[in-house]
Amino acid sequence: MIRFYFHPTPNPAKVALFLEEAGLPYETVPVDTSKGEQHAPAFREINPNGKVPAIVDTDGPGGREARVFDSTAILLYLAEKTGKFLGAPEDRPELLSWLMFVGTGLGPFSGQAVHFQYAAPEGLAYAVNRYRWEAERHYQVLNDHLAGREFIVGGSYTIADISAWGWLARASRVLKGAEDPLASYPEIKRWFAMVDARPAAARAKVVGKDHAFKSVNDEETKRALFPSNYSPVA
């Protein structure tokens, strides 16, 4: 059984999509990051970095319980555990490269673009432009790569597609103000429509919908989400 520590944000969405695609039995454990539950000692034992997603596999290597944190690590672990969505062995270098492209580039820059466009104080135009333009640059790199390709890596659907879907599903937030955020990236738009139409994607989108996550952006939320912006309490 997989215990899946979840909040309805892009990185957990990737893991939800994999679990639904693979048909793995799992239990969703809500972690309300707006309430600061990611900082609780019990959760820090699962992810010392205090982030979602994280999983605990009760039947890990050697039959022992295993924790895995970071969405890219989780996707690799689950793909190797199940033997699914890893692509052909000869495509392994490309698979790792595109997973890291999403995990260290497209994802973080998209996240910072969202932060500075929606959450940061006014008057930070340099930061807004920096992260928005870098997010757009990453979109263009992926768009160019997808020309003439059905999937990101090789000839089959892999965890690279699953990983990219998580953040590209939030393109309207990343590219704030765009009426059709993927219009300038037709190859991504075509590819995204294909992934998003999969039955597992529809199921992944409703994971956690039965839990009432906090939606009020008050002072508690800001301190929970951005603790490094505040001086430690004496």
Tab-separated table of C-alpha atoms in Angstrom:
chain	number	residue	atom	x	y	z
A	1	MET	CA	0.000	0.000	0.000
A	2	ILE	CA	1.165	3.516	-0.807
A	3	ARG	CA	0.384	6.286	1.677
A	4	PHE	CA	0.287	9.420	-0.463
A	5	TYR	CA	0.766	12.737	1.322
A	6	PHE	CA	-1.129	15.203	-0.797
A	7	HIS	CA	-2.149	18.814	-1.305
A	8	PRO	CA	-3.905	19.951	-4.535
A	9	THR	CA	-0.868	21.566	-6.128
A	10	PRO	CA	1.154	20.714	-9.263
A	11	ASN	CA	3.834	18.421	-7.844
A	12	PRO	CA	1.417	16.152	-5.940
A	13	ALA	CA	-0.764	16.090	-9.078
A	14	LYS	CA	2.044	14.308	-10.947
A	15	VAL	CA	2.119	11.540	-8.371
A	16	ALA	CA	-1.676	11.272	-8.382
A	17	LEU	CA	-1.563	10.802	-12.157
A	18	PHE	CA	1.048	8.049	-11.892
A	19	LEU	CA	-0.858	6.209	-9.191
A	20	GLU	CA	-4.035	6.340	-11.239
A	21	GLU	CA	-2.262	5.276	-14.432
A	22	ALA	CA	-0.517	2.360	-12.721
A	23	GLY	CA	-3.560	1.232	-10.748
A	24	LEU	CA	-1.536	1.041	-7.561
A	25	PRO	CA	-3.536	0.820	-4.331
A	26	TYR	CA	-2.992	3.956	-2.314
A	27	GLU	CA	-4.351	5.944	0.592
A	28	THR	CA	-4.473	9.728	0.313
A	29	VAL	CA	-3.262	11.556	3.419
A	30	PRO	CA	-4.180	15.265	3.208
A	31	VAL	CA	-1.491	17.737	4.238
A	32	ASP	CA	-2.978	21.222	4.425
A	33	THR	CA	0.014	23.401	3.647
A	34	SER	CA	-2.026	26.588	4.189
A	35	LYS	CA	-2.448	25.515	7.808
A	36	GLY	CA	1.233	24.615	8.174
A	37	GLU	CA	0.687	20.874	8.518
A	38	GLN	CA	3.816	20.273	6.419
A	39	HIS	CA	5.879	21.610	9.330
A	40	ALA	CA	4.503	19.164	11.899
A	41	PRO	CA	7.180	16.873	13.417
A	42	ALA	CA	5.314	13.752	12.282
A	43	PHE	CA	5.352	14.898	8.671
A	44	ARG	CA	8.980	16.080	8.887
A	45	GLU	CA	9.892	12.486	9.695
A	46	ILE	CA	8.531	11.593	6.258
A	47	ASN	CA	9.917	14.611	4.422
A	48	PRO	CA	12.575	16.552	6.332
A	49	ASN	CA	12.184	19.333	3.735
A	50	GLY	CA	8.578	19.939	4.786
A	51	LYS	CA	7.092	19.754	1.288
A	52	VAL	CA	4.462	17.712	-0.521
A	53	PRO	CA	4.275	15.286	-2.178
A	54	ALA	CA	5.753	12.432	-0.205
A	55	ILE	CA	4.899	8.763	-0.026
A	56	VAL	CA	5.386	5.874	2.337
A	57	ASP	CA	5.479	2.486	0.652
A	58	THR	CA	4.502	-0.107	3.244
A	59	ASP	CA	6.007	-2.792	0.993
A	60	GLY	CA	9.286	-1.180	0.066
A	61	PRO	CA	12.618	-2.815	-0.841
A	62	GLY	CA	13.163	-5.973	1.144
A	63	GLY	CA	9.583	-5.814	2.375
A	64	ARG	CA	10.405	-2.882	4.627
A	65	GLU	CA	8.505	0.377	4.841
A	66	ALA	CA	10.134	3.059	2.718
A	67	ARG	CA	9.639	6.808	2.501
A	68	VAL	CA	10.230	8.776	-0.690
A	69	PHE	CA	9.994	12.549	-1.048
A	70	ASP	CA	10.311	14.952	-4.015
A	71	SER	CA	7.999	14.371	-6.948
A	72	THR	CA	10.760	13.371	-9.382
A	73	ALA	CA	12.181	10.841	-6.931
A	74	ILE	CA	8.692	9.456	-6.308
A	75	LEU	CA	7.979	9.051	-10.022
A	76	LEU	CA	11.275	7.246	-10.587
A	77	TYR	CA	10.754	5.025	-7.551
A	78	LEU	CA	7.219	4.032	-8.491
A	79	ALA	CA	8.094	3.503	-12.145
A	80	GLU	CA	10.966	1.227	-11.195
A	81	LYS	CA	8.838	-0.570	-8.596
A	82	THR	CA	6.082	-1.310	-11.105
A	83	GLY	CA	8.122	-1.457	-14.314
A	84	LYS	CA	5.658	1.002	-15.891
A	85	PHE	CA	6.131	4.222	-17.859
A	86	LEU	CA	9.923	3.982	-17.972
A	87	GLY	CA	10.147	3.829	-21.761
A	88	ALA	CA	12.697	1.799	-23.675
A	89	PRO	CA	16.078	1.099	-22.036
A	90	GLU	CA	17.874	2.942	-24.826
A	91	ASP	CA	15.852	6.069	-24.013
A	92	ARG	CA	16.977	6.152	-20.371
A	93	PRO	CA	19.435	9.066	-20.840
A	94	GLU	CA	16.702	11.176	-22.475
A	95	LEU	CA	14.196	10.192	-19.806
A	96	LEU	CA	16.463	11.299	-16.989
A	97	SER	CA	17.334	14.516	-18.806
A	98	TRP	CA	13.735	15.568	-19.353
A	99	LEU	CA	12.713	14.580	-15.838
A	100	MET	CA	15.420	16.877	-14.487
A	101	PHE	CA	14.442	19.598	-16.963
A	102	VAL	CA	10.988	19.606	-15.397
A	103	GLY	CA	12.161	19.021	-11.836
A	104	THR	CA	14.873	21.697	-11.757
A	105	GLY	CA	13.741	24.099	-14.474
A	106	LEU	CA	10.204	24.218	-15.769
A	107	GLY	CA	8.644	23.409	-12.402
A	108	PRO	CA	10.602	25.739	-10.094
A	109	PHE	CA	10.544	28.679	-12.489
A	110	SER	CA	6.816	28.182	-13.016
A	111	GLY	CA	6.308	28.118	-9.270
A	112	GLN	CA	8.286	31.307	-8.765
A	113	ALA	CA	6.434	32.975	-11.643
A	114	VAL	CA	3.166	32.181	-9.877
A	115	HIS	CA	4.516	33.437	-6.559
A	116	PHE	CA	5.770	36.790	-7.816
A	117	GLN	CA	2.729	37.422	-10.000
A	118	TYR	CA	0.147	36.576	-7.331
A	119	ALA	CA	1.628	36.485	-3.826
A	120	ALA	CA	4.607	38.848	-3.612
A	121	PRO	CA	4.284	42.503	-2.630
A	122	GLU	CA	3.853	45.126	-5.344
A	123	GLY	CA	6.915	46.826	-6.801
A	124	LEU	CA	8.990	43.729	-7.625
A	125	ALA	CA	8.864	44.086	-11.410
A	126	TYR	CA	12.380	42.695	-11.870
A	127	ALA	CA	11.491	39.450	-10.085
A	128	VAL	CA	8.132	39.189	-11.874
A	129	ASN	CA	9.822	39.555	-15.257
A	130	ARG	CA	12.737	37.305	-14.371
A	131	TYR	CA	10.603	34.313	-13.415
A	132	ARG	CA	7.837	34.856	-15.976
A	133	TRP	CA	10.332	35.087	-18.830
A	134	GLU	CA	12.289	32.077	-17.636
A	135	ALA	CA	9.065	30.083	-17.380
A	136	GLU	CA	8.247	31.123	-20.938
A	137	ARG	CA	11.752	30.135	-22.065
A	138	HIS	CA	11.301	26.673	-20.580
A	139	TYR	CA	7.943	26.391	-22.341
A	140	GLN	CA	9.640	27.233	-25.621
A	141	VAL	CA	12.387	24.655	-25.095
A	142	LEU	CA	9.773	21.942	-24.538
A	143	ASN	CA	7.614	23.202	-27.399
A	144	ASP	CA	10.546	22.998	-29.830
A	145	HIS	CA	11.444	19.530	-28.586
A	146	LEU	CA	7.910	18.230	-29.104
A	147	ALA	CA	7.768	19.198	-32.769
A	148	GLY	CA	7.219	15.947	-34.672
A	149	ARG	CA	6.941	13.933	-31.452
A	150	GLU	CA	3.912	12.380	-29.807
A	151	PHE	CA	5.610	11.968	-26.434
A	152	ILE	CA	8.437	13.758	-24.660
A	153	VAL	CA	10.736	10.723	-24.684
A	154	GLY	CA	10.838	7.922	-27.235
A	155	GLY	CA	7.732	6.377	-28.695
A	156	SER	CA	5.640	5.831	-25.588
A	157	TYR	CA	4.019	7.598	-22.664
A	158	THR	CA	6.460	7.868	-19.768
A	159	ILE	CA	6.986	9.528	-16.414
A	160	ALA	CA	8.470	12.475	-18.340
A	161	ASP	CA	4.996	13.164	-19.748
A	162	ILE	CA	3.425	12.616	-16.336
A	163	SER	CA	5.864	15.016	-14.694
A	164	ALA	CA	5.416	17.799	-17.247
A	165	TRP	CA	1.612	17.500	-17.102
A	166	GLY	CA	1.593	18.471	-13.429
A	167	TRP	CA	2.859	21.993	-14.015
A	168	LEU	CA	1.515	22.571	-17.527
A	169	ALA	CA	-1.968	21.982	-16.167
A	170	ARG	CA	-1.416	25.315	-14.367
A	171	ALA	CA	-0.338	27.273	-17.452
A	172	SER	CA	-3.106	29.818	-16.932
A	173	ARG	CA	-1.586	30.684	-13.542
A	174	VAL	CA	2.015	30.672	-14.739
A	175	LEU	CA	1.262	32.817	-17.796
A	176	LYS	CA	-0.989	35.252	-15.987
A	177	GLY	CA	-3.287	37.300	-18.212
A	178	ALA	CA	-3.038	35.074	-21.282
A	179	GLU	CA	-6.479	34.282	-22.694
A	180	ASP	CA	-5.141	31.025	-24.155
A	181	PRO	CA	-1.884	30.359	-22.278
A	182	LEU	CA	-0.696	27.622	-24.644
A	183	ALA	CA	-1.557	29.446	-27.877
A	184	SER	CA	2.067	30.460	-28.382
A	185	TYR	CA	3.195	26.875	-27.806
A	186	PRO	CA	1.191	24.777	-30.284
A	187	GLU	CA	3.265	21.624	-29.833
A	188	ILE	CA	2.770	21.721	-26.072
A	189	LYS	CA	-0.912	22.461	-26.571
A	190	ARG	CA	-1.313	19.393	-28.800
A	191	TRP	CA	0.679	17.183	-26.450
A	192	PHE	CA	-1.096	18.472	-23.326
A	193	ALA	CA	-4.532	17.808	-24.823
A	194	MET	CA	-3.477	14.207	-25.451
A	195	VAL	CA	-2.262	13.630	-21.881
A	196	ASP	CA	-5.124	15.544	-20.297
A	197	ALA	CA	-7.674	13.432	-22.180
A	198	ARG	CA	-6.435	10.207	-20.598
A	199	PRO	CA	-8.971	8.668	-18.172
A	200	ALA	CA	-6.333	8.578	-15.437
A	201	ALA	CA	-5.875	12.346	-15.740
A	202	ALA	CA	-9.563	12.883	-15.062
A	203	ARG	CA	-9.287	10.665	-11.979
A	204	ALA	CA	-6.120	12.404	-10.800
A	205	LYS	CA	-7.847	15.790	-10.935
A	206	VAL	CA	-10.397	14.752	-8.324
A	207	VAL	CA	-7.930	13.232	-5.861
A	208	GLY	CA	-8.418	14.985	-2.538
A	209	LYS	CA	-11.636	16.716	-3.572
A	210	ASP	CA	-13.377	15.099	-0.625
A	211	HIS	CA	-11.150	17.036	1.789
A	212	ALA	CA	-11.823	20.670	2.699
A	213	PHE	CA	-8.406	22.260	2.288
A	214	LYS	CA	-8.057	25.794	3.595
A	215	SER	CA	-8.654	28.377	0.867
A	216	VAL	CA	-8.343	31.654	2.802
A	217	ASN	CA	-5.078	33.490	2.142
A	218	ASP	CA	-4.637	35.061	5.568
A	219	GLU	CA	-1.598	35.739	7.741
A	220	GLU	CA	-1.516	32.128	8.989
A	221	THR	CA	-1.404	30.928	5.381
A	222	LYS	CA	1.454	33.268	4.470
A	223	ARG	CA	3.494	32.208	7.476
A	224	ALA	CA	2.808	28.540	6.720
A	225	LEU	CA	3.715	28.747	3.031
A	226	PHE	CA	6.601	31.223	3.229
A	227	PRO	CA	8.167	30.807	6.692
A	228	SER	CA	11.556	32.053	5.522
A	229	ASN	CA	9.978	35.488	4.977
A	230	TYR	CA	9.466	35.807	8.729
A	231	SER	CA	11.965	36.096	11.550
A	232	PRO	CA	11.993	33.081	13.887
A	233	VAL	CA	9.831	33.552	16.956
A	234	ALA	CA	11.992	33.863	20.082
